[in-house]
PDB file of C-alpha atoms in Angstrom:
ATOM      1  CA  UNK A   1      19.209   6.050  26.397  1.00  0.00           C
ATOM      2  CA  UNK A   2      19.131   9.469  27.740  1.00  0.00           C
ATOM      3  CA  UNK A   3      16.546  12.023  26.634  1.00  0.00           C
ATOM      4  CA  UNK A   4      19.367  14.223  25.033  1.00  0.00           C
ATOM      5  CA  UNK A   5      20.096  11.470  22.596  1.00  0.00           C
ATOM      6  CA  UNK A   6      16.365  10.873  21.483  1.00  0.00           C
ATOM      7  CA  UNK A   7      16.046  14.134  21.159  1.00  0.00           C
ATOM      8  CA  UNK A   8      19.261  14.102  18.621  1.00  0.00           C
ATOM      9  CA  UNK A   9      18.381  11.123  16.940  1.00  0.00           C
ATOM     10  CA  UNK A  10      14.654  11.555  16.189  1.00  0.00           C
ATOM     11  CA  UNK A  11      15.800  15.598  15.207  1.00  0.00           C
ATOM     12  CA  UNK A  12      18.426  13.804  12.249  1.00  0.00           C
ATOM     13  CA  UNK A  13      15.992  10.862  11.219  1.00  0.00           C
ATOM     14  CA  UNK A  14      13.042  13.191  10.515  1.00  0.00           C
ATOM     15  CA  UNK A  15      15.340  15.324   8.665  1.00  0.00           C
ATOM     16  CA  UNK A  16      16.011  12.113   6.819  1.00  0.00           C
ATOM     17  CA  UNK A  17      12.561  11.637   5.803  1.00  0.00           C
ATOM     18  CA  UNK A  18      12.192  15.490   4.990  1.00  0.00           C
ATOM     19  CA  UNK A  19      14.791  14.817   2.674  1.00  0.00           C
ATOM     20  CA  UNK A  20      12.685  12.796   0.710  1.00  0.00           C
ATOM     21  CA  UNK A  21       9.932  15.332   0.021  1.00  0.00           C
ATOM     22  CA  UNK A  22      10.769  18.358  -2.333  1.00  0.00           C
ATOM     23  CA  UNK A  23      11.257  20.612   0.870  1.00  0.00           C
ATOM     24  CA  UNK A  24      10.526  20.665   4.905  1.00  0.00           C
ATOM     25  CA  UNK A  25       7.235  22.998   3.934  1.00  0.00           C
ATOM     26  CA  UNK A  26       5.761  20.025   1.442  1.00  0.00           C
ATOM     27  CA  UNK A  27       6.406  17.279   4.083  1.00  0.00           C
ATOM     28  CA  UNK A  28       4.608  19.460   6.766  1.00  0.00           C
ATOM     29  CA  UNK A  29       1.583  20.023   4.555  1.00  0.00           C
ATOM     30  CA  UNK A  30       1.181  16.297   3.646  1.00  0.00           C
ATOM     31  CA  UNK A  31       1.601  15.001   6.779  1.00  0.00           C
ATOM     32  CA  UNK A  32      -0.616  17.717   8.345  1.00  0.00           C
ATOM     33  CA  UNK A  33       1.981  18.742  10.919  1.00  0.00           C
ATOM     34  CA  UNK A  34       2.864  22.307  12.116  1.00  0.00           C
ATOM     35  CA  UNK A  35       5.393  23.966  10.704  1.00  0.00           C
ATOM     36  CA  UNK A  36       7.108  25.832  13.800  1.00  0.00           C
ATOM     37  CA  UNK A  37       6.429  22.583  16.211  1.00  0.00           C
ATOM     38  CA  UNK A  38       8.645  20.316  13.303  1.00  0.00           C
ATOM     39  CA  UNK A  39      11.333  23.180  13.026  1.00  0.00           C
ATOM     40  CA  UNK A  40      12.037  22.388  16.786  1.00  0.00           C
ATOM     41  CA  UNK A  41      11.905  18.951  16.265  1.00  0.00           C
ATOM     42  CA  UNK A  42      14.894  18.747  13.669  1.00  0.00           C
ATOM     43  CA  UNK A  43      16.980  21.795  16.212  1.00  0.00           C
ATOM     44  CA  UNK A  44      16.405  19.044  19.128  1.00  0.00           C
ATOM     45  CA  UNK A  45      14.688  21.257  21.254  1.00  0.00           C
ATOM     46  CA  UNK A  46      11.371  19.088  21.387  1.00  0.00           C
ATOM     47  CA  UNK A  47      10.649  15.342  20.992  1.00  0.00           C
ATOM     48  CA  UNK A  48       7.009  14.984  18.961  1.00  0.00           C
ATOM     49  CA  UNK A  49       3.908  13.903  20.910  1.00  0.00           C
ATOM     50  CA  UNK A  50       2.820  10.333  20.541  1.00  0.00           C
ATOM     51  CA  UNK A  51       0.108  10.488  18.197  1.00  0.00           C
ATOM     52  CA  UNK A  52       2.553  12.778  16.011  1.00  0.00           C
ATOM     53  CA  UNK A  53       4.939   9.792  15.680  1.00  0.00           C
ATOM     54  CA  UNK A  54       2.495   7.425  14.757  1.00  0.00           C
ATOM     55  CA  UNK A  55       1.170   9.685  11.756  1.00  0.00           C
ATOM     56  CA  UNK A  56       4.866  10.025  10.610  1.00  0.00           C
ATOM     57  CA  UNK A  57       5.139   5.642  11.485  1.00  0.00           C
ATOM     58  CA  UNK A  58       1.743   5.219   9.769  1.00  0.00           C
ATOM     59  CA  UNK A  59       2.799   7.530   6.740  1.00  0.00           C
ATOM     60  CA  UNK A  60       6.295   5.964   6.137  1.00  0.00           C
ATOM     61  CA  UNK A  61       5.428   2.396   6.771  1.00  0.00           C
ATOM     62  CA  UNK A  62       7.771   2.351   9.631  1.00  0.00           C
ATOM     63  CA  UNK A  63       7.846   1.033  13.335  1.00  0.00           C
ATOM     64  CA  UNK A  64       7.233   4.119  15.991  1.00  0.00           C
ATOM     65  CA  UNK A  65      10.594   3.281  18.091  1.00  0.00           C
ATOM     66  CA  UNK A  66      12.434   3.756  15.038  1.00  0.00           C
ATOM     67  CA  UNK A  67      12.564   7.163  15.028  1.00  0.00           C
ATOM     68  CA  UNK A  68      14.597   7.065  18.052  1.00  0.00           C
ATOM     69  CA  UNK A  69      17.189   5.091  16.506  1.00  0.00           C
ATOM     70  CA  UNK A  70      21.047   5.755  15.969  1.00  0.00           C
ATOM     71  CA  UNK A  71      20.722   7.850  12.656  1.00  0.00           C
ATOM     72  CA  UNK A  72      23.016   5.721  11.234  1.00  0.00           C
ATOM     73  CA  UNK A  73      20.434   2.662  11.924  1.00  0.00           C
ATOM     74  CA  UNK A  74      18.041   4.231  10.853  1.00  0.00           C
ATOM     75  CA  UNK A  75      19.063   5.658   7.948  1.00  0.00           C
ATOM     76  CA  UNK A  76      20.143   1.620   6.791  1.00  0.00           C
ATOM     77  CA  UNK A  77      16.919   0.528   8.064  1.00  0.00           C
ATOM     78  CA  UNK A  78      14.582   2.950   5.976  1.00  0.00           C
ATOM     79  CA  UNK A  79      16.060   2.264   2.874  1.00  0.00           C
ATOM     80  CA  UNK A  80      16.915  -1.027   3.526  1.00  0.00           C
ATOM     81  CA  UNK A  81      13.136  -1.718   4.923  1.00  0.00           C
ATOM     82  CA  UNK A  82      11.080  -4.298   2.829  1.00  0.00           C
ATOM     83  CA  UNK A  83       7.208  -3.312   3.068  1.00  0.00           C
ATOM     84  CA  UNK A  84       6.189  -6.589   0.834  1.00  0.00           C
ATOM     85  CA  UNK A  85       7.572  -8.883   4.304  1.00  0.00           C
ATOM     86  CA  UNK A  86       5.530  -8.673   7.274  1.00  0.00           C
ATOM     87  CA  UNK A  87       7.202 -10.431  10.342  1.00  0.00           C
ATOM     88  CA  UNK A  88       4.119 -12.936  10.929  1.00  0.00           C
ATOM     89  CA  UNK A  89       4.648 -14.403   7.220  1.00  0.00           C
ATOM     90  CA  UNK A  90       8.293 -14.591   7.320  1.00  0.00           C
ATOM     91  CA  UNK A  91       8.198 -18.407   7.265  1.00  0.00           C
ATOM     92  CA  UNK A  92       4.559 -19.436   6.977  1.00  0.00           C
ATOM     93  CA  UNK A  93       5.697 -23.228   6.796  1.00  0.00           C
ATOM     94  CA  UNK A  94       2.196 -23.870   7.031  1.00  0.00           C
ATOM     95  CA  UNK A  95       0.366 -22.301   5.029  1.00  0.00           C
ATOM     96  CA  UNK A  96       2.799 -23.694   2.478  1.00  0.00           C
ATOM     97  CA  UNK A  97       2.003 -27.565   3.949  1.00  0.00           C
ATOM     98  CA  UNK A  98      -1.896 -26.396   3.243  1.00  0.00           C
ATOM     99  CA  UNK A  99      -1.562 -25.289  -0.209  1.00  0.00           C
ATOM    100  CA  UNK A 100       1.219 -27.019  -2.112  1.00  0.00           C
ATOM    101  CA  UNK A 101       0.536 -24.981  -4.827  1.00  0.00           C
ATOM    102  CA  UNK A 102       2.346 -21.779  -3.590  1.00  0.00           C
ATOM    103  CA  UNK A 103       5.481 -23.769  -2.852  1.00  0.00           C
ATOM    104  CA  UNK A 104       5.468 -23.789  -6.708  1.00  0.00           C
ATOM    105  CA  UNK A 105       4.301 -20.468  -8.016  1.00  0.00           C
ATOM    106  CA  UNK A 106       7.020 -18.567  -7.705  1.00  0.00           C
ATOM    107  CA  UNK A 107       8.764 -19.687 -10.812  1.00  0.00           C
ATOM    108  CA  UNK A 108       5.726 -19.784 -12.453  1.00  0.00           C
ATOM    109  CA  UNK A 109       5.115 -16.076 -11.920  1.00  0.00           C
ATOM    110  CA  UNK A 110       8.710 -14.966 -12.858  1.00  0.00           C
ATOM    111  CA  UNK A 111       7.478 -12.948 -15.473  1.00  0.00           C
ATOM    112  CA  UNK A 112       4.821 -11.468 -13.891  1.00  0.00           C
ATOM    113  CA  UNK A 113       6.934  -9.596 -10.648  1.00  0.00           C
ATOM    114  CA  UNK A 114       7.137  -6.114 -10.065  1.00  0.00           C
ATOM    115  CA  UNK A 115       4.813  -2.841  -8.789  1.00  0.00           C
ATOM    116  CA  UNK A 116       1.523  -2.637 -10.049  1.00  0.00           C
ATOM    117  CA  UNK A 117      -1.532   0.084  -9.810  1.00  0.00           C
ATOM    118  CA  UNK A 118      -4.249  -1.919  -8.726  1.00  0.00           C
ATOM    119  CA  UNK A 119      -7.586  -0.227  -9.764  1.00  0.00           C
ATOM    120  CA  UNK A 120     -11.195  -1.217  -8.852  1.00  0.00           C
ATOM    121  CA  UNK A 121     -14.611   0.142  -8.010  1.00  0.00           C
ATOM    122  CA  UNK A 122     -14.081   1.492  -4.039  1.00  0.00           C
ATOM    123  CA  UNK A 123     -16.465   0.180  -1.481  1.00  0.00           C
ATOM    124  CA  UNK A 124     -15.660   2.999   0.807  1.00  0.00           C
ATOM    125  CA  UNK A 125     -16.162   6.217  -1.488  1.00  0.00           C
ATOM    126  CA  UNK A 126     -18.883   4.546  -3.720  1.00  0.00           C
ATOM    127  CA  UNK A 127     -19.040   5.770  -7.269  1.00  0.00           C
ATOM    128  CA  UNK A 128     -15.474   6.291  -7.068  1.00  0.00           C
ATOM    129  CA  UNK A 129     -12.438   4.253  -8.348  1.00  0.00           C
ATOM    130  CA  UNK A 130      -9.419   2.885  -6.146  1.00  0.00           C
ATOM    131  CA  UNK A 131      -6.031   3.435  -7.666  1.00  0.00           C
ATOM    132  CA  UNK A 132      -3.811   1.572  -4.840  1.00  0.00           C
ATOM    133  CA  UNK A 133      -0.258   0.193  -5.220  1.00  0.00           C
ATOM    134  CA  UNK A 134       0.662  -4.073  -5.357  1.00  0.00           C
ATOM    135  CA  UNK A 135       3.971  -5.572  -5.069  1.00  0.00           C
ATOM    136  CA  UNK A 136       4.737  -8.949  -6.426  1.00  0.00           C
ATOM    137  CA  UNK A 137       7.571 -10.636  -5.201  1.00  0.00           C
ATOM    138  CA  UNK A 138       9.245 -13.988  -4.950  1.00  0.00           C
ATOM    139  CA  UNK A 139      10.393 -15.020  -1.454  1.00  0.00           C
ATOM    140  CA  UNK A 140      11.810 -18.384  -0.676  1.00  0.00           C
ATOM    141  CA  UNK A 141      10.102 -19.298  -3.609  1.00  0.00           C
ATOM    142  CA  UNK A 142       7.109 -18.692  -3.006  1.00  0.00           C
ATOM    143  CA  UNK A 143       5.074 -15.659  -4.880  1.00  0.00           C
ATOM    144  CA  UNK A 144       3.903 -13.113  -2.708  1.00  0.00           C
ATOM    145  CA  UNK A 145       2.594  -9.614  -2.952  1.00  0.00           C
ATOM    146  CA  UNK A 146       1.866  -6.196  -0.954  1.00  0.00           C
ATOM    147  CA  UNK A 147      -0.693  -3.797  -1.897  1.00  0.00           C
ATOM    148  CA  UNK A 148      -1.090  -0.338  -0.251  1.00  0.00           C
ATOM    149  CA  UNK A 149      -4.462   1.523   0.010  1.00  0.00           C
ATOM    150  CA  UNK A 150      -4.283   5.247   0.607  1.00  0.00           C
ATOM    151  CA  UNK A 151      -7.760   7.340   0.898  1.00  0.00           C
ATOM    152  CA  UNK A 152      -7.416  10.740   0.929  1.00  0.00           C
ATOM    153  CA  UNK A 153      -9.451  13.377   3.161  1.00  0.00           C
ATOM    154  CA  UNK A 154     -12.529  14.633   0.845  1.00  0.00           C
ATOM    155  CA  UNK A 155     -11.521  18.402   2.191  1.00  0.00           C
ATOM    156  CA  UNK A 156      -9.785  19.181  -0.954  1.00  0.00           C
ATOM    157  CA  UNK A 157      -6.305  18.976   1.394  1.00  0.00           C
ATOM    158  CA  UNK A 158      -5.545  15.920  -0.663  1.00  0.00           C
ATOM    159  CA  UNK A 159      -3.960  14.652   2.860  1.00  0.00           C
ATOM    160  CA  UNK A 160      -3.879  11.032   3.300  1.00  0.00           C
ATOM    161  CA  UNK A 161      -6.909  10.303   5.582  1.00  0.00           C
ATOM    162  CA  UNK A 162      -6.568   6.194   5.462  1.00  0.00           C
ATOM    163  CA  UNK A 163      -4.357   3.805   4.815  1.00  0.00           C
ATOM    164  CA  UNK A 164      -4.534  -0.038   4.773  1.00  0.00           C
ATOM    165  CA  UNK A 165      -1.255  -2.499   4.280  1.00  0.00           C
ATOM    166  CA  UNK A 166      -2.365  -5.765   2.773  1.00  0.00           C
ATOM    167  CA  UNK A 167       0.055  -9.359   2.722  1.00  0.00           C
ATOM    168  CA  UNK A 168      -0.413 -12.350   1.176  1.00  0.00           C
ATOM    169  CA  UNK A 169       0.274 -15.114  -1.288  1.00  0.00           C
ATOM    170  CA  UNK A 170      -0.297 -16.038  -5.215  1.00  0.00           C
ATOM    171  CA  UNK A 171      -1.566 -19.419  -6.339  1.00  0.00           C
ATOM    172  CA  UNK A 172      -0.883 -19.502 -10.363  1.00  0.00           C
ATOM    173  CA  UNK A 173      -3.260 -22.518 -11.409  1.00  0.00           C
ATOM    174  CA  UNK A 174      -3.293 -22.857 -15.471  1.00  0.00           C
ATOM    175  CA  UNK A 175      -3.967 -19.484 -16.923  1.00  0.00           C
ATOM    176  CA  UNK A 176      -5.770 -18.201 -13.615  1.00  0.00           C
ATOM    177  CA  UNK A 177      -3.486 -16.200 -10.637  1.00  0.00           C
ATOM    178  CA  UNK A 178      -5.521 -16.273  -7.139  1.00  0.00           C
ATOM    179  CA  UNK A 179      -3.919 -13.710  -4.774  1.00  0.00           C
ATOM    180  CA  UNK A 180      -5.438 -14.230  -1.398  1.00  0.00           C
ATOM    181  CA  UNK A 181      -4.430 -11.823   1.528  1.00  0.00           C
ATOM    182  CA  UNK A 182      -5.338 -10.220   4.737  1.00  0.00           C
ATOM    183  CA  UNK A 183      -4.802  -6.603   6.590  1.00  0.00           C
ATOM    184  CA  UNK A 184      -1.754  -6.247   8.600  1.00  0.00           C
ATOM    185  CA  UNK A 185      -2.752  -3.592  10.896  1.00  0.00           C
ATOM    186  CA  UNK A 186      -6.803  -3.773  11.893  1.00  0.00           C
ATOM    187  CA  UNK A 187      -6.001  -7.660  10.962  1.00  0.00           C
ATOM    188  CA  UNK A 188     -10.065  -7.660  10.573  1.00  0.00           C
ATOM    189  CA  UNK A 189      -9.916  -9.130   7.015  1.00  0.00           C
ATOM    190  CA  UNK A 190      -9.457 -11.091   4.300  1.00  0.00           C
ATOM    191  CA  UNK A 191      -9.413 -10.340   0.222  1.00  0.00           C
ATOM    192  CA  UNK A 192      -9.503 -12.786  -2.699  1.00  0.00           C
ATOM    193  CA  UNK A 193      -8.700 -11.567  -6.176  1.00  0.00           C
ATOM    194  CA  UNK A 194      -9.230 -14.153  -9.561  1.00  0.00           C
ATOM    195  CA  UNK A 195      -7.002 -13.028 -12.303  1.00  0.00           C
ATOM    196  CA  UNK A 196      -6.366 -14.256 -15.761  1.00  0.00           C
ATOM    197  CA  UNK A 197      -2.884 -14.181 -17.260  1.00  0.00           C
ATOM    198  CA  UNK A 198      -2.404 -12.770 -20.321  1.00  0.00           C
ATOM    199  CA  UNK A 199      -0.407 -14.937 -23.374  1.00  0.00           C
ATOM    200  CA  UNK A 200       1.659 -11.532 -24.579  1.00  0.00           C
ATOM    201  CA  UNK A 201       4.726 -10.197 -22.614  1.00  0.00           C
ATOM    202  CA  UNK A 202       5.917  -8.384 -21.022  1.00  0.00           C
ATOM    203  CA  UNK A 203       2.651  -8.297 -19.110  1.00  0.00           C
ATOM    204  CA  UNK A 204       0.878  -4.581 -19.146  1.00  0.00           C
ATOM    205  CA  UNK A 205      -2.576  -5.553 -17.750  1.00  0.00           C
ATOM    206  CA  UNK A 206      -3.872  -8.660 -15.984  1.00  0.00           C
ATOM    207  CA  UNK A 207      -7.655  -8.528 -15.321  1.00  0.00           C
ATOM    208  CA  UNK A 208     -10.121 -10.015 -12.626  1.00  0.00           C
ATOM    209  CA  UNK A 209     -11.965  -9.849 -10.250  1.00  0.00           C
ATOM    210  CA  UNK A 210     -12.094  -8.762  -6.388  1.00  0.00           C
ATOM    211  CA  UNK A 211     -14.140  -9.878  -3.391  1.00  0.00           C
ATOM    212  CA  UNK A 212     -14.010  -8.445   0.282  1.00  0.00           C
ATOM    213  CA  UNK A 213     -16.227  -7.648   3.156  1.00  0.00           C
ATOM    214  CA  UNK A 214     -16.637  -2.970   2.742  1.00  0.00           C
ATOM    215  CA  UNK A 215     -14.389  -1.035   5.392  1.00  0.00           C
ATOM    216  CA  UNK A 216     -17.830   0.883   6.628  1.00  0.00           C
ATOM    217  CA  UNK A 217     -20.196   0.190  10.074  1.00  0.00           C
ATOM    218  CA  UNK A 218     -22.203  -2.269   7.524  1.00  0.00           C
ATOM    219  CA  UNK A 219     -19.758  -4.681   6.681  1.00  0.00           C
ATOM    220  CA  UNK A 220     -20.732  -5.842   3.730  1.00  0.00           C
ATOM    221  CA  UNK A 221     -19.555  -8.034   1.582  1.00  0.00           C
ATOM    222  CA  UNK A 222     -18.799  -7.019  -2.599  1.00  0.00           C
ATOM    223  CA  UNK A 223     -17.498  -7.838  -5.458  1.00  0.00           C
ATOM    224  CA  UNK A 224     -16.225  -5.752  -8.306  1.00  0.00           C
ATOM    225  CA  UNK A 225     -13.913  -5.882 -11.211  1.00  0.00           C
ATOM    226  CA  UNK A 226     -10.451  -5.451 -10.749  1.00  0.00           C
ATOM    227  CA  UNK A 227      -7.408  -4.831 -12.789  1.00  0.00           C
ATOM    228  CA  UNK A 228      -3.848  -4.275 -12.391  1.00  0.00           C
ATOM    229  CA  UNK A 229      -1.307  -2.249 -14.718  1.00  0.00           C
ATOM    230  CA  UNK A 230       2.577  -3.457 -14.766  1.00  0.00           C
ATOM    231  CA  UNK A 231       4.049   0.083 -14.081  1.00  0.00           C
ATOM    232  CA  UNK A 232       7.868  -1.553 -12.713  1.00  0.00           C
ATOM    233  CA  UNK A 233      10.082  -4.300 -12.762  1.00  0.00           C
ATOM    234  CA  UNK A 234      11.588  -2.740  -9.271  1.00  0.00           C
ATOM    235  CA  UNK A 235      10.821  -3.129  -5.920  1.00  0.00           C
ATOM    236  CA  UNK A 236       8.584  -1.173  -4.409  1.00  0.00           C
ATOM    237  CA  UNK A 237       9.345   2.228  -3.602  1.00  0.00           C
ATOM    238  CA  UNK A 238       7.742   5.478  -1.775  1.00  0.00           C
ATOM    239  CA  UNK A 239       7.048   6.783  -5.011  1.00  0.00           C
ATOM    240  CA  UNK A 240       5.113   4.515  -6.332  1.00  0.00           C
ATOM    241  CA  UNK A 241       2.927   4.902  -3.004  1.00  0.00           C
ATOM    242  CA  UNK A 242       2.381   8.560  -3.547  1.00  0.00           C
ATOM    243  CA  UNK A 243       0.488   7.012  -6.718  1.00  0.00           C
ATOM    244  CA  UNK A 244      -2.567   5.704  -4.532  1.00  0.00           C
ATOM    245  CA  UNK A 245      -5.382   7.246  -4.236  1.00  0.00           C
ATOM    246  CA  UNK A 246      -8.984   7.468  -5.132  1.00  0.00           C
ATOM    247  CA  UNK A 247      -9.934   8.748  -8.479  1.00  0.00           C
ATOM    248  CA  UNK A 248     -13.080   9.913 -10.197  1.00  0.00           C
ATOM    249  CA  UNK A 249     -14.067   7.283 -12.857  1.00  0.00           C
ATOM    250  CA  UNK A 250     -13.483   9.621 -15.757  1.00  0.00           C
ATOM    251  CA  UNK A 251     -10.275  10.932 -14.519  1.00  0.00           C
ATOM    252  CA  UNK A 252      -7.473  11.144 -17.112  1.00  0.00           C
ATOM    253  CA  UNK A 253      -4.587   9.346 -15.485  1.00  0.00           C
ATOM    254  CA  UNK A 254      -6.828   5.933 -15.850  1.00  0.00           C
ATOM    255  CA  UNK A 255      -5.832   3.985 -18.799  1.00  0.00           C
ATOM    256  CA  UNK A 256      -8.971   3.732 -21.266  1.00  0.00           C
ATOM    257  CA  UNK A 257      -8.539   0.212 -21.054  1.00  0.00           C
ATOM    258  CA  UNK A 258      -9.096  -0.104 -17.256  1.00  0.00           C
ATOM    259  CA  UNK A 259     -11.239   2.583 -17.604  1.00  0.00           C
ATOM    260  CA  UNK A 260     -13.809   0.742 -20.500  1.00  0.00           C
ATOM    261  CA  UNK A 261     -13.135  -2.559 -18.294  1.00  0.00           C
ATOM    262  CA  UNK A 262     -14.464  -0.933 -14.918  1.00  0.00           C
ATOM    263  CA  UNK A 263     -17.045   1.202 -15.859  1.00  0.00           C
ATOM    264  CA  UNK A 264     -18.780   0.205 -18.860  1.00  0.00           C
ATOM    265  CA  UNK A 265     -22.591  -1.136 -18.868  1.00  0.00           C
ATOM    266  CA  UNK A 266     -22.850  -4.075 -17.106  1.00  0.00           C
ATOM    267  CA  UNK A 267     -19.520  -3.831 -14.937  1.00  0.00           C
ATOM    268  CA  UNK A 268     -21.794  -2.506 -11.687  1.00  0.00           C
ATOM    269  CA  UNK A 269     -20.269  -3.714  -8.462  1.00  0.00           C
ATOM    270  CA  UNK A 270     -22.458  -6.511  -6.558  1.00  0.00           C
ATOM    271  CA  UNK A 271     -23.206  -5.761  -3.015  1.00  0.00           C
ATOM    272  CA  UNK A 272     -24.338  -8.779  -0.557  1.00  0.00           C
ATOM    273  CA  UNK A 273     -27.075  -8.330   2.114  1.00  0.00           C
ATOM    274  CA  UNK A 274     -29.158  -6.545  -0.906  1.00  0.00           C
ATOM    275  CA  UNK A 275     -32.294  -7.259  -2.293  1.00  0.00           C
TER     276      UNK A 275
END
């Protein structure tokens, strides 16, 4: 393909995904890009730099050579795309062999699908607490999930400074949901998250607990409570991403419920490698 056509096709798919913020000004400002370099981007007269690309990729949960597809494809494989199935689990006949009991808990989770907001103590901006997004799913099924963490720049910006894509399965043993998962991108780790189920339905709040190794040059390993909060019976959408971020424990968009369950006396998060 000739550089012409990228240069066509990469000026109509970001106009695509312009299209999906209130204006061309807004998707600039979150995605810290300039204004005049984008508007000659979209009028074909410049193809973005690398590292531009992947910050629009990382942002959108999208490929990097996408952007250079046919609009047309990309256009069906944007809003087609499925963020909850990462290529390396696609089949995971396995890790099915090794625990039997995910070939099973996909009915038994029926009524527990859809997007959640996933909040816990953070291990990265300590004292502060982690709103992120999960999707649970059922997929040849077995019950899977996604969960998205977005942490913002602490320059007021509210830019999206990090973000982490996590994949993996749910075990529903008697009234107790283990979701067990690992990073898709740094692939440098694992989570485990014990939840109880709750008798009434629909479901509004299932609540547990959450133990990983902290994303800092220490590396430790925590624990902390954890709950999620049923906002959907859809799929996952980028709306329901623009949701995560970190929040400051007495911030009003918390439920009081999760807010009581994660921060009251006694609810501290426990550090390893401490005395």
């Amino acid at each position: 393909m000739n550089r012409e056509q990228d240069l066509k096709n990469v000026a109509a798919n970001l106009s695509h995904l312009a299209n999906t913020f209130d204006s061309a000004s807004e998707f600039c400002r979150k995605l810290d890009i300039n204004r005049q370099q984008f508007n000659k981007y979209v009028a074909a007269q410049h193809l973005p730099a690398q590292k531009v690309i992947q910050k629009i990729a990382r942002h959108f949960l999208i490929e990097p050579a996408q952007l250079l597809l046919a609009p047309a494809a990309f256009k069906r494989a944007f809003e087609e795309r499925d963020p909850g199935l990462p290529f390396e689990l696609q089949g995971a006949p396995e890790l099915v062999k090794m625990f039997p009991a995910v070939g099973s808990s996909g009915e038994a989770m029926r009524g527990m699908l859809g997007v959640y907001h996933r909040y816990h103590n953070s291990s990265i901006y300590k004292g502060m607490v982690l709103r992120s997004v999960t999707w649970l799913y059922v997929r040849d099924g077995t019950a899977r999930y996604v969960t998205i963490e977005r942490f913002p720049l602490l320059d007021g910006s509210a830019r999206s400074g990090y973000t982490f894509t996590y994949h993996g399965f749910c075990l529903a043993l008697g009234d107790r949901l283990f979701l067990i998962d690992s990073e898709s991108k740094q692939r440098n780790e694992v989570t485990l998250s014990i939840l109880t189920q709750q008798p009434r339905r629909p479901i509004r709040f299932l609540y547990g607990i959450y133990s990983a190794v902290a994303s800092s040059s220490y590396r430790q390993p925590f624990s902390t409570r954890l709950v999620l909060h049923h906002v959907s019976n859809t799929k996952l959408t980028r709306q329901h991403l623009r949701q995560a971020t970190v929040l400051r424990p007495d911030d009003a968009s918390i439920p009081p419920e999760i807010r009581n369950y994660l921060c009251r006396p006694g609810a501290d998060t426990v550090w390893g490698g401490e005395d």
